[in-house]
Amino acid sequence: MPLQSSIRKIYFGVADRRQMFRLFDRHAQRPDRWQNDDSALFAGEWFEIARAEHDYMLDILPPLWMRGEMFAMREFLTDSVTSVFYTLRIDGKTRYFHAYCDLAQPRSPVEMRDAIVERESWPVKAMTHHERLEHVWSATHDEYRDYAGDRFLAQYRGKRTILVYGLGRTELKLLDDLTEEEIAAKLPVHLRHLPIKTAA
């Protein structure tokens, strides 16, 4: 499976508690789970939550640390990646976020905070092509998403796949190969017609 490492928004809207727990491990079906170093797969992912979910996570265990507008979970997802929760003032409104940060890189929580603020301060509401794909993956139920197996060429195995409906039949396609029309069909109506930003 190809690794990711960039900071990326993986869900649009404010995740409720059920959605939040699904997003915590949206790679649950990946092949060879936990047999490899999955740090880069998770590190950099972030999404918005409500205050109730933020406070719920703060109360579960004493945090590993609290620094101003952020706290880190004591339980690590991988050797050095853990959840960091943020309370951020953006355009005069207090909002709450969850992110996976690699604490082996000491500045990662601060860099994540700055990236979230910058992303959420865009003057025009828009989504990048990559964000559209990530939202589709995050919002799709497990039974309709998977990872490429033996029926795919060797170079595609382990890549994310998704079930697509069209012309009276269903087709399993690589997530990265979805057309703009197929992506739009899988987005909620309020996201379908947002401008596509060419660069994050």
PDB file of C-alpha atoms in Angstrom:
ATOM      1  CA  MET A   1       0.000   0.000   0.000  1.00  0.00           C
ATOM      2  CA  PRO A   2       1.417   3.415  -0.898  1.00  0.00           C
ATOM      3  CA  LEU A   3       2.205   5.565   2.089  1.00  0.00           C
ATOM      4  CA  GLN A   4       0.983   9.104   2.557  1.00  0.00           C
ATOM      5  CA  SER A   5       2.634  11.806   4.594  1.00  0.00           C
ATOM      6  CA  SER A   6       1.169  15.212   3.696  1.00  0.00           C
ATOM      7  CA  ILE A   7      -1.247  17.118   5.910  1.00  0.00           C
ATOM      8  CA  ARG A   8      -4.710  16.492   4.482  1.00  0.00           C
ATOM      9  CA  LYS A   9      -8.346  17.154   5.293  1.00  0.00           C
ATOM     10  CA  ILE A  10     -10.187  13.840   5.062  1.00  0.00           C
ATOM     11  CA  TYR A  11     -13.828  14.777   5.771  1.00  0.00           C
ATOM     12  CA  PHE A  12     -16.027  17.794   5.093  1.00  0.00           C
ATOM     13  CA  GLY A  13     -18.561  18.865   7.672  1.00  0.00           C
ATOM     14  CA  VAL A  14     -18.518  18.394  11.436  1.00  0.00           C
ATOM     15  CA  ALA A  15     -18.185  14.724  12.361  1.00  0.00           C
ATOM     16  CA  ASP A  16     -20.565  13.443  15.029  1.00  0.00           C
ATOM     17  CA  ARG A  17     -19.426  10.805  17.514  1.00  0.00           C
ATOM     18  CA  ARG A  18     -20.220   7.827  15.276  1.00  0.00           C
ATOM     19  CA  GLN A  19     -18.491   9.436  12.316  1.00  0.00           C
ATOM     20  CA  MET A  20     -15.540  10.454  14.472  1.00  0.00           C
ATOM     21  CA  PHE A  21     -14.862   6.882  15.559  1.00  0.00           C
ATOM     22  CA  ARG A  22     -15.180   5.631  11.968  1.00  0.00           C
ATOM     23  CA  LEU A  23     -12.697   8.278  10.824  1.00  0.00           C
ATOM     24  CA  PHE A  24     -10.209   7.354  13.544  1.00  0.00           C
ATOM     25  CA  ASP A  25      -9.450   4.187  11.580  1.00  0.00           C
ATOM     26  CA  ARG A  26     -10.784   4.610   8.079  1.00  0.00           C
ATOM     27  CA  HIS A  27      -7.990   2.271   6.924  1.00  0.00           C
ATOM     28  CA  ALA A  28      -9.277  -0.665   8.977  1.00  0.00           C
ATOM     29  CA  GLN A  29      -9.604  -2.949   5.939  1.00  0.00           C
ATOM     30  CA  ARG A  30      -6.067  -2.426   4.715  1.00  0.00           C
ATOM     31  CA  PRO A  31      -4.049  -5.553   3.879  1.00  0.00           C
ATOM     32  CA  ASP A  32      -1.471  -6.717   6.422  1.00  0.00           C
ATOM     33  CA  ARG A  33      -2.901  -4.437   9.077  1.00  0.00           C
ATOM     34  CA  TRP A  34      -0.345  -3.613  11.794  1.00  0.00           C
ATOM     35  CA  GLN A  35       2.300  -5.798  10.150  1.00  0.00           C
ATOM     36  CA  ASN A  36       4.038  -2.760   8.686  1.00  0.00           C
ATOM     37  CA  ASP A  37       4.864   0.693   9.980  1.00  0.00           C
ATOM     38  CA  ASP A  38       1.569   2.460   9.287  1.00  0.00           C
ATOM     39  CA  SER A  39       2.680   5.807  10.738  1.00  0.00           C
ATOM     40  CA  ALA A  40       2.764   7.661   7.419  1.00  0.00           C
ATOM     41  CA  LEU A  41      -0.653   6.291   6.459  1.00  0.00           C
ATOM     42  CA  PHE A  42      -2.289   8.112   9.376  1.00  0.00           C
ATOM     43  CA  ALA A  43       0.027  11.034  10.164  1.00  0.00           C
ATOM     44  CA  GLY A  44      -1.325  14.250   8.694  1.00  0.00           C
ATOM     45  CA  GLU A  45      -5.017  13.281   8.549  1.00  0.00           C
ATOM     46  CA  TRP A  46      -7.438  15.772  10.121  1.00  0.00           C
ATOM     47  CA  PHE A  47     -11.137  16.580  10.302  1.00  0.00           C
ATOM     48  CA  GLU A  48     -13.546  18.793  12.236  1.00  0.00           C
ATOM     49  CA  ILE A  49     -15.580  17.654  15.247  1.00  0.00           C
ATOM     50  CA  ALA A  50     -18.045  19.340  17.597  1.00  0.00           C
ATOM     51  CA  ARG A  51     -17.229  20.578  21.084  1.00  0.00           C
ATOM     52  CA  ALA A  52     -19.085  17.643  22.674  1.00  0.00           C
ATOM     53  CA  GLU A  53     -16.799  15.148  20.908  1.00  0.00           C
ATOM     54  CA  HIS A  54     -13.699  17.199  21.780  1.00  0.00           C
ATOM     55  CA  ASP A  55     -14.654  17.282  25.466  1.00  0.00           C
ATOM     56  CA  TYR A  56     -15.598  13.601  25.447  1.00  0.00           C
ATOM     57  CA  MET A  57     -12.119  12.652  24.239  1.00  0.00           C
ATOM     58  CA  LEU A  58     -10.501  14.952  26.799  1.00  0.00           C
ATOM     59  CA  ASP A  59     -12.373  13.161  29.593  1.00  0.00           C
ATOM     60  CA  ILE A  60     -11.542   9.585  28.500  1.00  0.00           C
ATOM     61  CA  LEU A  61      -7.967   9.557  29.829  1.00  0.00           C
ATOM     62  CA  PRO A  62      -5.599  12.135  31.245  1.00  0.00           C
ATOM     63  CA  PRO A  63      -3.920  13.635  28.160  1.00  0.00           C
ATOM     64  CA  LEU A  64      -0.288  12.974  27.346  1.00  0.00           C
ATOM     65  CA  TRP A  65       0.132  16.757  27.352  1.00  0.00           C
ATOM     66  CA  MET A  66      -1.882  19.970  27.029  1.00  0.00           C
ATOM     67  CA  ARG A  67      -0.436  23.034  25.312  1.00  0.00           C
ATOM     68  CA  GLY A  68      -2.641  26.061  24.924  1.00  0.00           C
ATOM     69  CA  GLU A  69      -5.284  25.212  22.327  1.00  0.00           C
ATOM     70  CA  MET A  70      -4.308  21.546  21.914  1.00  0.00           C
ATOM     71  CA  PHE A  71      -3.949  18.271  23.797  1.00  0.00           C
ATOM     72  CA  ALA A  72      -2.524  14.884  22.812  1.00  0.00           C
ATOM     73  CA  MET A  73      -3.969  11.479  23.618  1.00  0.00           C
ATOM     74  CA  ARG A  74      -1.911   9.251  25.884  1.00  0.00           C
ATOM     75  CA  GLU A  75      -2.632   6.116  23.812  1.00  0.00           C
ATOM     76  CA  PHE A  76      -0.602   6.011  20.600  1.00  0.00           C
ATOM     77  CA  LEU A  77      -2.016   4.661  17.338  1.00  0.00           C
ATOM     78  CA  THR A  78       1.457   3.591  16.197  1.00  0.00           C
ATOM     79  CA  ASP A  79       4.897   3.959  17.759  1.00  0.00           C
ATOM     80  CA  SER A  80       4.948   7.750  17.428  1.00  0.00           C
ATOM     81  CA  VAL A  81       1.553   8.772  15.967  1.00  0.00           C
ATOM     82  CA  THR A  82      -1.246   9.836  18.277  1.00  0.00           C
ATOM     83  CA  SER A  83      -4.428  11.890  18.237  1.00  0.00           C
ATOM     84  CA  VAL A  84      -4.118  15.607  18.857  1.00  0.00           C
ATOM     85  CA  PHE A  85      -7.265  17.629  19.504  1.00  0.00           C
ATOM     86  CA  TYR A  86      -7.500  21.360  18.824  1.00  0.00           C
ATOM     87  CA  THR A  87      -9.697  24.250  19.934  1.00  0.00           C
ATOM     88  CA  LEU A  88      -9.086  26.951  17.345  1.00  0.00           C
ATOM     89  CA  ARG A  89     -10.478  30.424  16.766  1.00  0.00           C
ATOM     90  CA  ILE A  90     -10.946  30.827  13.014  1.00  0.00           C
ATOM     91  CA  ASP A  91     -12.611  33.907  11.513  1.00  0.00           C
ATOM     92  CA  GLY A  92     -14.069  34.812  14.899  1.00  0.00           C
ATOM     93  CA  LYS A  93     -15.594  31.384  15.562  1.00  0.00           C
ATOM     94  CA  THR A  94     -14.359  28.674  17.942  1.00  0.00           C
ATOM     95  CA  ARG A  95     -14.059  25.315  16.207  1.00  0.00           C
ATOM     96  CA  TYR A  96     -12.741  21.873  17.164  1.00  0.00           C
ATOM     97  CA  PHE A  97     -10.550  19.446  15.245  1.00  0.00           C
ATOM     98  CA  HIS A  98      -8.911  16.043  15.471  1.00  0.00           C
ATOM     99  CA  ALA A  99      -5.600  15.243  13.778  1.00  0.00           C
ATOM    100  CA  TYR A 100      -3.032  12.469  13.747  1.00  0.00           C
ATOM    101  CA  CYS A 101       0.426  13.869  14.470  1.00  0.00           C
ATOM    102  CA  ASP A 102       3.768  12.098  14.430  1.00  0.00           C
ATOM    103  CA  LEU A 103       5.345  13.141  17.717  1.00  0.00           C
ATOM    104  CA  ALA A 104       8.716  11.877  16.502  1.00  0.00           C
ATOM    105  CA  GLN A 105       8.664  15.243  14.717  1.00  0.00           C
ATOM    106  CA  PRO A 106       8.384  17.681  17.640  1.00  0.00           C
ATOM    107  CA  ARG A 107       6.869  20.504  15.596  1.00  0.00           C
ATOM    108  CA  SER A 108       4.182  18.368  13.952  1.00  0.00           C
ATOM    109  CA  PRO A 109       1.313  19.483  16.268  1.00  0.00           C
ATOM    110  CA  VAL A 110       2.136  23.154  15.630  1.00  0.00           C
ATOM    111  CA  GLU A 111       2.533  22.622  11.895  1.00  0.00           C
ATOM    112  CA  MET A 112      -0.790  20.775  11.880  1.00  0.00           C
ATOM    113  CA  ARG A 113      -2.502  23.622  13.744  1.00  0.00           C
ATOM    114  CA  ASP A 114      -1.152  26.181  11.286  1.00  0.00           C
ATOM    115  CA  ALA A 115      -2.211  24.060   8.306  1.00  0.00           C
ATOM    116  CA  ILE A 116      -5.757  23.659   9.645  1.00  0.00           C
ATOM    117  CA  VAL A 117      -6.118  27.392  10.263  1.00  0.00           C
ATOM    118  CA  GLU A 118      -4.756  28.197   6.820  1.00  0.00           C
ATOM    119  CA  ARG A 119      -7.029  25.634   5.106  1.00  0.00           C
ATOM    120  CA  GLU A 120     -10.144  26.743   6.965  1.00  0.00           C
ATOM    121  CA  SER A 121      -9.409  30.420   6.259  1.00  0.00           C
ATOM    122  CA  TRP A 122      -9.712  30.112   2.476  1.00  0.00           C
ATOM    123  CA  PRO A 123     -11.781  33.094   1.278  1.00  0.00           C
ATOM    124  CA  VAL A 124     -13.851  30.942  -1.109  1.00  0.00           C
ATOM    125  CA  LYS A 125     -15.381  27.632  -0.090  1.00  0.00           C
ATOM    126  CA  ALA A 126     -13.837  25.034  -2.368  1.00  0.00           C
ATOM    127  CA  MET A 127     -12.325  21.554  -2.392  1.00  0.00           C
ATOM    128  CA  THR A 128      -9.224  20.238  -4.059  1.00  0.00           C
ATOM    129  CA  HIS A 129      -9.505  17.123  -6.224  1.00  0.00           C
ATOM    130  CA  HIS A 130      -7.604  15.163  -3.575  1.00  0.00           C
ATOM    131  CA  GLU A 131      -9.962  16.385  -0.824  1.00  0.00           C
ATOM    132  CA  ARG A 132     -12.936  15.249  -2.880  1.00  0.00           C
ATOM    133  CA  LEU A 133     -11.430  11.752  -3.143  1.00  0.00           C
ATOM    134  CA  GLU A 134     -10.608  11.642   0.579  1.00  0.00           C
ATOM    135  CA  HIS A 135     -14.155  12.678   1.525  1.00  0.00           C
ATOM    136  CA  VAL A 136     -15.619   9.996  -0.756  1.00  0.00           C
ATOM    137  CA  TRP A 137     -13.385   7.377   0.878  1.00  0.00           C
ATOM    138  CA  SER A 138     -14.201   8.590   4.399  1.00  0.00           C
ATOM    139  CA  ALA A 139     -17.955   8.714   3.800  1.00  0.00           C
ATOM    140  CA  THR A 140     -18.258   5.351   2.017  1.00  0.00           C
ATOM    141  CA  HIS A 141     -19.317   2.356   4.105  1.00  0.00           C
ATOM    142  CA  ASP A 142     -16.854  -0.493   4.466  1.00  0.00           C
ATOM    143  CA  GLU A 143     -18.878  -2.883   2.302  1.00  0.00           C
ATOM    144  CA  TYR A 144     -18.498  -0.543  -0.689  1.00  0.00           C
ATOM    145  CA  ARG A 145     -14.766   0.175  -0.344  1.00  0.00           C
ATOM    146  CA  ASP A 146     -11.771  -2.133  -0.265  1.00  0.00           C
ATOM    147  CA  TYR A 147      -8.192  -2.560  -1.430  1.00  0.00           C
ATOM    148  CA  ALA A 148      -7.101  -3.922  -4.795  1.00  0.00           C
ATOM    149  CA  GLY A 149      -6.434  -7.651  -4.728  1.00  0.00           C
ATOM    150  CA  ASP A 150      -5.496 -10.385  -7.184  1.00  0.00           C
ATOM    151  CA  ARG A 151      -7.955  -9.284  -9.870  1.00  0.00           C
ATOM    152  CA  PHE A 152      -5.860  -6.126 -10.368  1.00  0.00           C
ATOM    153  CA  LEU A 153      -2.438  -5.864 -11.961  1.00  0.00           C
ATOM    154  CA  ALA A 154       0.435  -6.230  -9.510  1.00  0.00           C
ATOM    155  CA  GLN A 155       1.306  -2.514  -9.515  1.00  0.00           C
ATOM    156  CA  TYR A 156      -2.217  -1.636  -8.309  1.00  0.00           C
ATOM    157  CA  ARG A 157      -2.581  -4.208  -5.532  1.00  0.00           C
ATOM    158  CA  GLY A 158      -3.087  -2.678  -2.130  1.00  0.00           C
ATOM    159  CA  LYS A 159      -4.434   0.589  -3.567  1.00  0.00           C
ATOM    160  CA  ARG A 160      -7.856   1.797  -2.460  1.00  0.00           C
ATOM    161  CA  THR A 161     -10.873   0.671  -4.493  1.00  0.00           C
ATOM    162  CA  ILE A 162     -14.501   1.726  -4.450  1.00  0.00           C
ATOM    163  CA  LEU A 163     -17.723   0.341  -5.905  1.00  0.00           C
ATOM    164  CA  VAL A 164     -19.161   2.495  -8.694  1.00  0.00           C
ATOM    165  CA  TYR A 165     -22.650   2.230 -10.179  1.00  0.00           C
ATOM    166  CA  GLY A 166     -23.303   3.008 -13.829  1.00  0.00           C
ATOM    167  CA  LEU A 167     -25.123   1.799 -16.937  1.00  0.00           C
ATOM    168  CA  GLY A 168     -27.062  -0.797 -14.995  1.00  0.00           C
ATOM    169  CA  ARG A 169     -24.019  -2.486 -13.492  1.00  0.00           C
ATOM    170  CA  THR A 170     -21.518  -2.079 -10.688  1.00  0.00           C
ATOM    171  CA  GLU A 171     -17.771  -1.844 -11.113  1.00  0.00           C
ATOM    172  CA  LEU A 172     -14.887  -1.934  -8.660  1.00  0.00           C
ATOM    173  CA  LYS A 173     -12.536   0.927  -9.542  1.00  0.00           C
ATOM    174  CA  LEU A 174      -9.375   2.352  -8.071  1.00  0.00           C
ATOM    175  CA  LEU A 175     -10.267   5.400  -5.997  1.00  0.00           C
ATOM    176  CA  ASP A 176      -7.662   7.460  -7.846  1.00  0.00           C
ATOM    177  CA  ASP A 177      -9.236   6.540 -11.202  1.00  0.00           C
ATOM    178  CA  LEU A 178     -12.708   7.926 -10.472  1.00  0.00           C
ATOM    179  CA  THR A 179     -13.897  10.486 -13.008  1.00  0.00           C
ATOM    180  CA  GLU A 180     -15.150  13.879 -11.840  1.00  0.00           C
ATOM    181  CA  GLU A 181     -18.701  12.697 -12.623  1.00  0.00           C
ATOM    182  CA  GLU A 182     -18.262   9.564 -10.504  1.00  0.00           C
ATOM    183  CA  ILE A 183     -16.793  11.610  -7.653  1.00  0.00           C
ATOM    184  CA  ALA A 184     -19.665  14.105  -7.820  1.00  0.00           C
ATOM    185  CA  ALA A 185     -22.218  11.290  -7.720  1.00  0.00           C
ATOM    186  CA  LYS A 186     -20.696  10.057  -4.445  1.00  0.00           C
ATOM    187  CA  LEU A 187     -20.506  13.475  -2.780  1.00  0.00           C
ATOM    188  CA  PRO A 188     -23.438  14.861  -0.793  1.00  0.00           C
ATOM    189  CA  VAL A 189     -25.452  17.417  -2.757  1.00  0.00           C
ATOM    190  CA  HIS A 190     -24.090  20.425  -0.857  1.00  0.00           C
ATOM    191  CA  LEU A 191     -20.511  19.496  -1.831  1.00  0.00           C
ATOM    192  CA  ARG A 192     -21.028  18.479  -5.459  1.00  0.00           C
ATOM    193  CA  HIS A 193     -20.964  21.948  -6.947  1.00  0.00           C
ATOM    194  CA  LEU A 194     -18.201  23.529  -4.905  1.00  0.00           C
ATOM    195  CA  PRO A 195     -15.376  24.976  -7.000  1.00  0.00           C
ATOM    196  CA  ILE A 196     -12.411  22.646  -7.427  1.00  0.00           C
ATOM    197  CA  LYS A 197      -9.289  24.340  -6.107  1.00  0.00           C
ATOM    198  CA  THR A 198      -6.257  23.397  -8.160  1.00  0.00           C
ATOM    199  CA  ALA A 199      -3.746  23.667  -5.305  1.00  0.00           C
ATOM    200  CA  ALA A 200      -4.086  23.355  -1.557  1.00  0.00           C
TER     201      ALA A 200
END
